[in-house]
Coordinates of N, CA and C in Angstrom, one line a residue:
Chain A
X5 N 72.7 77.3 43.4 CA 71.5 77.8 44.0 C 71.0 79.1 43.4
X6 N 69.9 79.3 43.3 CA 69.5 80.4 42.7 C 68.9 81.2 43.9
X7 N 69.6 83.2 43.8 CA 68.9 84.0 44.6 C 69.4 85.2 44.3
X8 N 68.0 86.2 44.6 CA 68.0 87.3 44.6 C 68.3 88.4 45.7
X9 N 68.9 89.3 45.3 CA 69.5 90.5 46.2 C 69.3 91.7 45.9
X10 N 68.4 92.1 46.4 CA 68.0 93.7 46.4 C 68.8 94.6 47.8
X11 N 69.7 95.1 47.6 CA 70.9 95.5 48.3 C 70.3 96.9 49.5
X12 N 69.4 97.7 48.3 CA 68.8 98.4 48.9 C 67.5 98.4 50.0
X13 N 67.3 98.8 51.1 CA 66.5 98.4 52.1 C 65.0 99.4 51.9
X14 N 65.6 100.8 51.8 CA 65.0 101.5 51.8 C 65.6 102.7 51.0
X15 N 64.3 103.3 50.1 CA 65.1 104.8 48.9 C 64.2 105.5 49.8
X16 N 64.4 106.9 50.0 CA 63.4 108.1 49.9 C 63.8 109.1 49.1
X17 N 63.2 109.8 48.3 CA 63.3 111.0 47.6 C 62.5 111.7 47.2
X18 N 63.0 112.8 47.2 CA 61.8 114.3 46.7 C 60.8 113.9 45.0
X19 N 60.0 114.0 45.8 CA 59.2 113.9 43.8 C 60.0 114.8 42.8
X20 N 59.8 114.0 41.7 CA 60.9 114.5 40.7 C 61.6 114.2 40.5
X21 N 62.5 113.5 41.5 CA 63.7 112.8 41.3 C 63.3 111.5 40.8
X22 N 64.8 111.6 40.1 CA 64.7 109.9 39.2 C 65.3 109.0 40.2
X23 N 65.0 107.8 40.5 CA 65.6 107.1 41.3 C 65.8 105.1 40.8
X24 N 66.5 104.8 41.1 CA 66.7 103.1 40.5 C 67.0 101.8 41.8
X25 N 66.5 101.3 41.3 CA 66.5 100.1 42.1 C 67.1 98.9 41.7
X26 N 68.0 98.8 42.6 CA 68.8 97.5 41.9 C 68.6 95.6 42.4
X27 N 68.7 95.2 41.4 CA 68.6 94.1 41.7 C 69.5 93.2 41.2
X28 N 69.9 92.3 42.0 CA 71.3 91.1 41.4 C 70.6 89.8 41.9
X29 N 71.4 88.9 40.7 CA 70.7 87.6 40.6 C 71.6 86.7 40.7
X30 N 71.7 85.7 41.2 CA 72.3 84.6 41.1 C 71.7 83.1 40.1
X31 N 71.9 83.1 39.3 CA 71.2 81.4 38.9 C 72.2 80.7 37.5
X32 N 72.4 79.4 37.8 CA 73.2 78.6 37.1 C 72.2 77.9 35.9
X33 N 71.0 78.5 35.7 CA 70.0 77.9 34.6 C 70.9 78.8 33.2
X34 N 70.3 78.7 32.1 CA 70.5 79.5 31.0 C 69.5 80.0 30.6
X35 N 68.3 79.4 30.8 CA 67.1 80.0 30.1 C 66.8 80.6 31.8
X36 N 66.2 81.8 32.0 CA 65.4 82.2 33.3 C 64.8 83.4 32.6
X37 N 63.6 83.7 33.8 CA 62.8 84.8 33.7 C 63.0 85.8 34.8
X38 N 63.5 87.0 34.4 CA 63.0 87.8 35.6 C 61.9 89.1 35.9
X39 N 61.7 89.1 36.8 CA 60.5 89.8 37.5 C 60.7 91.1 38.7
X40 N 59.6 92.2 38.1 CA 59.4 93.1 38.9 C 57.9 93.2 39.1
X41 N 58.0 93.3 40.7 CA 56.3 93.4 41.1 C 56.1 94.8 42.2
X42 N 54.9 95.3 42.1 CA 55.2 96.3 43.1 C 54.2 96.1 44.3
X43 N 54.1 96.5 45.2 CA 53.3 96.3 46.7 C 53.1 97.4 46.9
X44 N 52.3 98.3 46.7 CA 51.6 99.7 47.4 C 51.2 99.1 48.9
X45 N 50.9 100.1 49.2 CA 50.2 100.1 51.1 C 49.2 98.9 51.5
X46 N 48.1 99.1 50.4 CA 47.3 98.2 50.2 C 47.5 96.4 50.4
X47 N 48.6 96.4 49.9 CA 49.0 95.0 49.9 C 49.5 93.8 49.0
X48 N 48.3 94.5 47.8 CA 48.6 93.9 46.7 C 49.7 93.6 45.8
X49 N 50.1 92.6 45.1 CA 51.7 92.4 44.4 C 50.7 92.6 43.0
X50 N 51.2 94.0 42.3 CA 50.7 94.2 41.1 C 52.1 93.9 40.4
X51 N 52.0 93.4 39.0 CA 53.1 92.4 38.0 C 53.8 94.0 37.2
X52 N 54.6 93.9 36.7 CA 55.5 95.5 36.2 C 56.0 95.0 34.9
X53 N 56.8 93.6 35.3 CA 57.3 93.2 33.8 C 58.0 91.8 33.9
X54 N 58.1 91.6 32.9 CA 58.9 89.9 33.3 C 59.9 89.9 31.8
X55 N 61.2 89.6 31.6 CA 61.8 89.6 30.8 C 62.8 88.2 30.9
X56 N 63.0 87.9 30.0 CA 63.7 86.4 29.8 C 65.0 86.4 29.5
X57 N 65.9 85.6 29.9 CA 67.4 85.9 29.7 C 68.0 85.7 28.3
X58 N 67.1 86.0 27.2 CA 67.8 86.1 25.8 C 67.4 87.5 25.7
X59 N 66.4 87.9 26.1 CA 66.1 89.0 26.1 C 67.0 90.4 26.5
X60 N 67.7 90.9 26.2 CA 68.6 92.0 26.7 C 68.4 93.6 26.5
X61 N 67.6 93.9 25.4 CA 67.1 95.0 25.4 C 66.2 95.4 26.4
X62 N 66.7 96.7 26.3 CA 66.5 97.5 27.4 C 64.7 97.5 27.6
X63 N 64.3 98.0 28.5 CA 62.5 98.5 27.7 C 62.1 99.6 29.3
X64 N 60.9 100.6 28.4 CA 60.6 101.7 28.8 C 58.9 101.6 28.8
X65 N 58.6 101.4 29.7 CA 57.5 101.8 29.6 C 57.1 103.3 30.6
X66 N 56.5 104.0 29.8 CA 56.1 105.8 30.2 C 57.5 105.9 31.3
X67 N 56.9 106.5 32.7 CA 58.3 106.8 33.5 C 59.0 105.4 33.9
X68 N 58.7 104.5 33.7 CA 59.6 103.4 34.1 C 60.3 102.7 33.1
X69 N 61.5 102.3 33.5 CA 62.6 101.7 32.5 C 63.4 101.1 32.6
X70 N 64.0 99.3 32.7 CA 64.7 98.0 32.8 C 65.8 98.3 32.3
X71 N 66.6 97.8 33.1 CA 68.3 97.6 32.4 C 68.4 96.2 32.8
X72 N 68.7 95.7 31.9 CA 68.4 94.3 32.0 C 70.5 94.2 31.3
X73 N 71.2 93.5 32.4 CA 72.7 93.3 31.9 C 73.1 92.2 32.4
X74 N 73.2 91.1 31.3 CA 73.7 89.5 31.6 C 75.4 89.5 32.1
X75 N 76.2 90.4 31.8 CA 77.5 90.7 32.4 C 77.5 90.8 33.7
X76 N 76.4 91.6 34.3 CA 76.7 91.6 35.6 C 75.9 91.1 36.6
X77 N 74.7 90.0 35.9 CA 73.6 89.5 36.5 C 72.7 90.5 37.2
X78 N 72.4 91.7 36.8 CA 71.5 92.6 37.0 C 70.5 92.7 36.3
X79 N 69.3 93.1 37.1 CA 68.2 93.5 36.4 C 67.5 95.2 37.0
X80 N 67.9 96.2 36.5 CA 68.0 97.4 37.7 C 66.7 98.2 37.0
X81 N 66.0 98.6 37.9 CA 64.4 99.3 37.6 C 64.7 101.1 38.1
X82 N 64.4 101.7 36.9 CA 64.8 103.7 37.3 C 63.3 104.1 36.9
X83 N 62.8 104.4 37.9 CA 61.3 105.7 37.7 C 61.7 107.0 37.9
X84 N 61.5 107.5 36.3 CA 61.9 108.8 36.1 C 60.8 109.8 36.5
X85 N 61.1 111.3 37.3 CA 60.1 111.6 37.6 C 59.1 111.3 38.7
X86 N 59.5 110.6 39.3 CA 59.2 110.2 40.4 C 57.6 111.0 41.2
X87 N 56.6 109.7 41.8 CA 55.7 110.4 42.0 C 55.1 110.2 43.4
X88 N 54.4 110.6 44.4 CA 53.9 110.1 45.4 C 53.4 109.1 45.3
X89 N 52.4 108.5 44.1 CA 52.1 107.1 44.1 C 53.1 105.9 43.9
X90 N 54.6 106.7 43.6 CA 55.1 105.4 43.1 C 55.6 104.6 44.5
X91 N 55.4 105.4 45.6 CA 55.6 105.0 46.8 C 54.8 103.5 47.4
X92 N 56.0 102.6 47.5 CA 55.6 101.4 47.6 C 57.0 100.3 47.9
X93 N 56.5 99.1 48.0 CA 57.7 98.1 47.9 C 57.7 97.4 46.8
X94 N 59.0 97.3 45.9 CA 59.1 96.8 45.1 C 60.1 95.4 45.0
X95 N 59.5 94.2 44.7 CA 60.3 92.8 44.2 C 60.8 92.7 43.4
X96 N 62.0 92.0 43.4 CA 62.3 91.4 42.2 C 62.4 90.3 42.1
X97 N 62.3 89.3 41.3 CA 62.0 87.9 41.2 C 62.6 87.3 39.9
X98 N 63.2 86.0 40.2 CA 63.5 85.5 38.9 C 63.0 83.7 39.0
X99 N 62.9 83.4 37.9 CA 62.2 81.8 38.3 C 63.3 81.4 37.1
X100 N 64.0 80.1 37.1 CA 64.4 79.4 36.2 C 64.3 78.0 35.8
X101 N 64.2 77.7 34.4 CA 63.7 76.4 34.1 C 64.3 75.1 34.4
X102 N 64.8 75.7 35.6 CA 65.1 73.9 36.4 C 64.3 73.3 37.3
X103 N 63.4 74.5 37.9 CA 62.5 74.4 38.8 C 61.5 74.8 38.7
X104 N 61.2 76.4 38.0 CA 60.0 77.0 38.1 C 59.8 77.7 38.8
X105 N 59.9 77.5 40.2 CA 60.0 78.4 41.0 C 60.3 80.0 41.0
X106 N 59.4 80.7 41.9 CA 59.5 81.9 41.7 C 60.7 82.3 42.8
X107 N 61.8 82.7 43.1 CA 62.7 83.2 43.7 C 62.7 84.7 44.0
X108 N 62.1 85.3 45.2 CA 61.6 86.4 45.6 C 63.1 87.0 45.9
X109 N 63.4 88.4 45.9 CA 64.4 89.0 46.7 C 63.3 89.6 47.8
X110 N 64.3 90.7 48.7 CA 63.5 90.8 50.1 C 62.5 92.3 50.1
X111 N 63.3 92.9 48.4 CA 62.2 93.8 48.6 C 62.8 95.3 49.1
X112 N 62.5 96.2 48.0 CA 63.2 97.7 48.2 C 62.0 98.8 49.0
X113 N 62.0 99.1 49.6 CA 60.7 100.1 50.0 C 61.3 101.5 49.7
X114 N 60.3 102.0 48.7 CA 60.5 103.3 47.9 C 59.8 104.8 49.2
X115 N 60.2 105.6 48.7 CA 59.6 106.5 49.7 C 59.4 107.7 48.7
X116 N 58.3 108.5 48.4 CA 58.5 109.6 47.3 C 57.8 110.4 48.3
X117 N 58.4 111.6 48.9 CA 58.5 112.5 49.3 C 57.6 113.8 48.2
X118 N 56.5 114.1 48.8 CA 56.2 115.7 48.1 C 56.8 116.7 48.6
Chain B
X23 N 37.5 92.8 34.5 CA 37.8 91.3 34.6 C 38.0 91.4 36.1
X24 N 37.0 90.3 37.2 CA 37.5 90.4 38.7 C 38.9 89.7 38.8
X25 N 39.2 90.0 40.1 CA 40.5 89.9 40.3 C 40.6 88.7 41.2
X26 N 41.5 88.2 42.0 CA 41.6 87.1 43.3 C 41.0 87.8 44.3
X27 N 40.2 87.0 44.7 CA 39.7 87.4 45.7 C 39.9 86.7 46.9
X28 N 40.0 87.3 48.2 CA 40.4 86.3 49.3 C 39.9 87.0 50.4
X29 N 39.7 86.2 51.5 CA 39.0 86.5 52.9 C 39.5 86.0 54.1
X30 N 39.3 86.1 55.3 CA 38.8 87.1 55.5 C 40.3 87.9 55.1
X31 N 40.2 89.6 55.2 CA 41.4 90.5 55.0 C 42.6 90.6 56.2
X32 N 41.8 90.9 57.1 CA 42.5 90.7 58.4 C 42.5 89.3 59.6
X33 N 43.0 88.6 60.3 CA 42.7 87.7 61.4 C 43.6 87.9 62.4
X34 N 42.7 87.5 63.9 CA 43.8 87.8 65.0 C 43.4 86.4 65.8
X35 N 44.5 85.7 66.3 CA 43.5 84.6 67.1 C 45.2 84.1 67.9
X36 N 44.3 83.7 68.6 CA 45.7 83.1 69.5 C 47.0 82.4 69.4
X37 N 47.6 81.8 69.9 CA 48.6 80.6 69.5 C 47.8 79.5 70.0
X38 N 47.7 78.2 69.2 CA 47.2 76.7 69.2 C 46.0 77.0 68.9
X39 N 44.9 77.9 68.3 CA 43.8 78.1 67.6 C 44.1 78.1 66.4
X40 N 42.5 77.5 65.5 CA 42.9 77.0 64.0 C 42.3 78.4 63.8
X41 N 42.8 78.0 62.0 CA 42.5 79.7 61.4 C 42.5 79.1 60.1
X42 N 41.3 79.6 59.0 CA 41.1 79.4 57.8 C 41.4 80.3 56.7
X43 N 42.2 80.4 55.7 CA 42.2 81.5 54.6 C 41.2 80.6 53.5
X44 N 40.3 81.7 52.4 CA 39.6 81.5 51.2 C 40.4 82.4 50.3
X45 N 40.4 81.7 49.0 CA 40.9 82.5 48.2 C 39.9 81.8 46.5
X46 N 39.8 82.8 46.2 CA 38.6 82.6 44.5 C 39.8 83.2 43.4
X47 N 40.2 82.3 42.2 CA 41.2 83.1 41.8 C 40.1 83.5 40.8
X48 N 41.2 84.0 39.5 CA 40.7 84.7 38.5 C 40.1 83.6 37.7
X49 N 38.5 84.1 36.8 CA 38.0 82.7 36.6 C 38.8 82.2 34.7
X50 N 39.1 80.9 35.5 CA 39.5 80.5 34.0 C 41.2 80.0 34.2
X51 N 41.5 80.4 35.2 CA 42.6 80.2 35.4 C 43.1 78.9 36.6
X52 N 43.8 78.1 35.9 CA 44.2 77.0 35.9 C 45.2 76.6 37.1
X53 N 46.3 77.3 37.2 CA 47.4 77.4 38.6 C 46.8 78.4 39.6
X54 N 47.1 78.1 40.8 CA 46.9 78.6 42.0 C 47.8 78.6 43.1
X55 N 48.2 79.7 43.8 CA 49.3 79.6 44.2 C 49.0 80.1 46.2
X56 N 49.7 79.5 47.0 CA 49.7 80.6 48.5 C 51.1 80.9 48.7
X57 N 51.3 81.6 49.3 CA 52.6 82.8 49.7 C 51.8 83.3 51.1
X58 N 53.4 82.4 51.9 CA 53.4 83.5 53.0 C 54.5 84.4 53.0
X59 N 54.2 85.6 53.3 CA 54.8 86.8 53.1 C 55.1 87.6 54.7
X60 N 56.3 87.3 55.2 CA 56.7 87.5 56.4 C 56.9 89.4 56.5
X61 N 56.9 90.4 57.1 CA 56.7 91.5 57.1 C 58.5 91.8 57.2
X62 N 58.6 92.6 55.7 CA 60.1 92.8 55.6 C 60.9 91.6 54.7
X63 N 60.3 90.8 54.1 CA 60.7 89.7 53.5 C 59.8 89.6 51.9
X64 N 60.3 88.7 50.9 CA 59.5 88.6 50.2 C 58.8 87.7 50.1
X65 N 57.6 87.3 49.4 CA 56.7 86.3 49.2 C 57.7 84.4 49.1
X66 N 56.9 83.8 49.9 CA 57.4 82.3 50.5 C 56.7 81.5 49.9
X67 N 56.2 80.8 48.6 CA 55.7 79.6 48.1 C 55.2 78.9 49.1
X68 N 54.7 78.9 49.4 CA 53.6 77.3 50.4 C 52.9 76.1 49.5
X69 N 52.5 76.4 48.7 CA 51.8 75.0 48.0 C 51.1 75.8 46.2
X70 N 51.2 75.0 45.4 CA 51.2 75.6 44.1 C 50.0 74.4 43.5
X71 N 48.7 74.5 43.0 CA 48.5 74.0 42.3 C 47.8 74.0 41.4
X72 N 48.0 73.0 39.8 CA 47.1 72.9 38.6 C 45.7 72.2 38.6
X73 N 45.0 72.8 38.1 CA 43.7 72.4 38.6 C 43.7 72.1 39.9
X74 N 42.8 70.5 40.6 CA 42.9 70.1 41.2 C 43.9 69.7 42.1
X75 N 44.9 69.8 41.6 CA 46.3 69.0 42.1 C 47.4 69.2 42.4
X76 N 48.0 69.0 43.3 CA 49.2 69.7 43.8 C 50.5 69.7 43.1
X77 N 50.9 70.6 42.8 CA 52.1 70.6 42.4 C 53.6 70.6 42.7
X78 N 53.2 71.9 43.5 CA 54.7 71.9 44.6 C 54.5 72.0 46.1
X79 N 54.2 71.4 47.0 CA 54.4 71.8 48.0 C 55.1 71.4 49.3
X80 N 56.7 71.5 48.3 CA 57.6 71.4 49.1 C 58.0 72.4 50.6
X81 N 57.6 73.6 50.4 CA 57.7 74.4 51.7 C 56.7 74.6 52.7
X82 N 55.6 73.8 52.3 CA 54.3 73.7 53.2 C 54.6 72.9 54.9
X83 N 54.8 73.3 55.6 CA 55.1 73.0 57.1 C 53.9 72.1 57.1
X84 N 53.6 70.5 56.6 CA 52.5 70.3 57.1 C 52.3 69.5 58.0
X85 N 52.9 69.7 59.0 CA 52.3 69.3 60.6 C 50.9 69.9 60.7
X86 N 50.9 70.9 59.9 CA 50.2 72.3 61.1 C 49.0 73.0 60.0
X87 N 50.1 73.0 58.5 CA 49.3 73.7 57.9 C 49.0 72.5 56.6
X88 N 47.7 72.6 56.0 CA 46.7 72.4 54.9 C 46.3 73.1 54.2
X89 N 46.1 72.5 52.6 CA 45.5 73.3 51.6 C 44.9 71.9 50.8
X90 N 43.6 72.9 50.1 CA 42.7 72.3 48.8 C 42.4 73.0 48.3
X91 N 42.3 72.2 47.5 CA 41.1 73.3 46.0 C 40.2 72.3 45.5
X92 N 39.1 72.0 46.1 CA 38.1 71.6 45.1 C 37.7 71.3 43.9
X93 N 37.3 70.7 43.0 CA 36.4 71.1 41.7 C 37.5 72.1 41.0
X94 N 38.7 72.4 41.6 CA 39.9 73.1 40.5 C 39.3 74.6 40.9
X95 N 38.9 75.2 41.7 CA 38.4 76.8 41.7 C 39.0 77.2 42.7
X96 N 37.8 77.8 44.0 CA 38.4 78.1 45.2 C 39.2 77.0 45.7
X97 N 40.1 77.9 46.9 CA 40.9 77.2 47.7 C 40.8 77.4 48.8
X98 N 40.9 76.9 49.9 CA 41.3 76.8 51.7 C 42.6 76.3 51.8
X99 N 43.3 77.6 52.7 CA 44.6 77.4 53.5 C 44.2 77.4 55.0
X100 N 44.5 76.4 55.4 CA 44.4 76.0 57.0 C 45.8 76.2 57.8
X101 N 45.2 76.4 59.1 CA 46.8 76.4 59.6 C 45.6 76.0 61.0
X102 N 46.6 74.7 61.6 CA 46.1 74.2 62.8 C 46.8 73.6 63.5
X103 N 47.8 73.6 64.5 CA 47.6 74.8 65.6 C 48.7 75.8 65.2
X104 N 47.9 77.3 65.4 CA 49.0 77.9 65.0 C 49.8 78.7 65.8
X105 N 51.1 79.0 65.4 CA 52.2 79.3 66.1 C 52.8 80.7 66.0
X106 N 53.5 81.6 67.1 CA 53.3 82.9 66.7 C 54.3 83.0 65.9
X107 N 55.1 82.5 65.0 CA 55.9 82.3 63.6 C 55.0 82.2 62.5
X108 N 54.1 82.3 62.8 CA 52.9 82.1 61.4 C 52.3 83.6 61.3
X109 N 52.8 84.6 62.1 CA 52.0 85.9 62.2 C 52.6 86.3 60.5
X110 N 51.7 86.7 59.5 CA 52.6 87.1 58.1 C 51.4 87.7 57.8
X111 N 51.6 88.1 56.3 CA 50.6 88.0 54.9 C 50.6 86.7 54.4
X112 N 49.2 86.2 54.4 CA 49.2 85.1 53.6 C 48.0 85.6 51.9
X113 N 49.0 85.4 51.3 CA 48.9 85.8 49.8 C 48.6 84.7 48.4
X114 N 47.3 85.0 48.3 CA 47.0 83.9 46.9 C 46.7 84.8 45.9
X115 N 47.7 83.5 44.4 CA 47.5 84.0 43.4 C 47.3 83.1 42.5
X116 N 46.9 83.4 41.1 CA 46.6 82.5 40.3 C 47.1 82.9 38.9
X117 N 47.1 81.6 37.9 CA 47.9 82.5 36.7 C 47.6 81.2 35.9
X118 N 47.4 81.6 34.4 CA 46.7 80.8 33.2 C 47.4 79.6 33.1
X119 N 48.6 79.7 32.9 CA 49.7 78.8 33.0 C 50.1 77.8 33.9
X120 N 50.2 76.6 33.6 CA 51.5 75.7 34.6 C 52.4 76.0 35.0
X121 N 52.9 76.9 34.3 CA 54.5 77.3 35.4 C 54.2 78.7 35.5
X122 N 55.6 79.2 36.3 CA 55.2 80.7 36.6 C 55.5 81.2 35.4
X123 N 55.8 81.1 34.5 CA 56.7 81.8 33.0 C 55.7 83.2 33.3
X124 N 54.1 82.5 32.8 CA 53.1 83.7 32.9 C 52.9 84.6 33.9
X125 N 52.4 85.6 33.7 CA 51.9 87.0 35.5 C 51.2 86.0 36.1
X126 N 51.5 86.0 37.3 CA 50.4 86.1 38.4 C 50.0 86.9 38.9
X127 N 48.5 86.4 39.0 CA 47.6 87.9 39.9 C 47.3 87.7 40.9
X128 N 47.7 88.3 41.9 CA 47.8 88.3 43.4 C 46.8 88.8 44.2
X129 N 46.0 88.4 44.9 CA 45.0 88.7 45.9 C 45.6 89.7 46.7
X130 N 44.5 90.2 47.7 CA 44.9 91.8 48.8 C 45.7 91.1 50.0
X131 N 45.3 89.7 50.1 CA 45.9 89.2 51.0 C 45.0 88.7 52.6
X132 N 45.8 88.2 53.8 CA 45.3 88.0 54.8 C 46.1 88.4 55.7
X133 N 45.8 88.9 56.2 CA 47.3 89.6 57.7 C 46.5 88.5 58.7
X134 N 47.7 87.7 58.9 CA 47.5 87.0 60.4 C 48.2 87.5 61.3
X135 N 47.8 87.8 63.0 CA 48.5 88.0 63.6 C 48.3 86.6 64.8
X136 N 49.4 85.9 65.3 CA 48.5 85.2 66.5 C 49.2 85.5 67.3
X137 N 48.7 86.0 68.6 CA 49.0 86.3 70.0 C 49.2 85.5 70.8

């Protein structure tokens, strides 16, 4: 069975601070995708990044940055710098090619503190 | 480039009253997707489809609830009679692709509440 676990329920922290969000995966596919989405107040599931399981390098984009580790079936998301907007709920999701299916975890709710 | 669009944003209506979602995805884009999204949970697949045609809708409760898509564009999610286990976000998206490999772009949403 494939599924996701975002352990953490809720982060709060002072702006500035770097903070990470973990996510663990479960799936018996070999080829899969995984997924970060974020949910501001508003509602909306804006897309962050999707990376594939041959894929292992790390990636950075501006303050945000993937650790992507097939050893320990992690895919863990760190916003450096941290800012009032990054305040939001963030998904992680993996889909694998036996099904397609998108496999939601339940969702970290960030809190950035000024 | 517009985004998904969907209506109405908010709804409130009783238990065993019907209730309609619209959703317009992004144009050009081929899959279409609804998600109910229970508050505190992540997004729930309800019905997926290419073009015209259904693809997945293995988690669709459909005693109660219905979907179409027309002509392959807009869609209507129905929920008839509804139950106060249906109070969520209901969330459409759409994405170029047949499978999810590609992003999907996600609509603001629909907050149902039924009383």
């Amino acid at each position: 069975a494939q599924k996701v676990t975002q352990a953490q329920t809720e982060i709060s922290v002072v702006e500035k601070e770097d903070v990470t969000l973990d996510c663990v995966y479960e799936t018996r596919d070999t080829t899969y995708y995984l997924f970060w989405y974020k949910q501001p107040p508003s509602g909306e599931l804006v897309f962050l990044i999707r990376r594939n399981s041959f894929d292992e390098q790390n990636e950075i984009s501006g303050r945000y940055s993937w650790n992507f580790q097939k050893s320990t079936s992690s895919f863990n998301f760190t916003i450096t710098a941290s800012q009032v907007v990054d305040s939001a709920v963030y998904f992680c999701a993996l889909l694998g090619d036996s099904n397609y299916q998108l496999i939601w975890g339940a969702g970290t709710k960030l809190i950035i503190k000024p | 480039e517009a985004g998904v669009a969907q209506s109405p944003r908010y709804k409130i209506i009783e238990k065993r009253q019907s209730v309609a979602f619209w959703c317009n995805p992004i144009s050009g884009h081929a899959t279409l997707y609804w998600y109910q999204q229970i508050l505190g949970q992540g997004p729930k697949l309800l019905i997926q489809f290419q073009n015209n045609g259904v693809v997945d809708d293995s988690q669709l409760p459909k005693d109660r609830f219905s979907a179409e898509r027309l002509k392959g564009v807009d869609s209507t999610l129905k929920i008839q009679p509804a139950k106060l286990e249906d109070s969520a976000v209901y969330l459409c998206a759409s994405s170029e692709s047949g499978t999810s490999v590609w992003e999907q772009f996600f609509g603001p949403g629909t907050r149902l509440t039924v009383l």
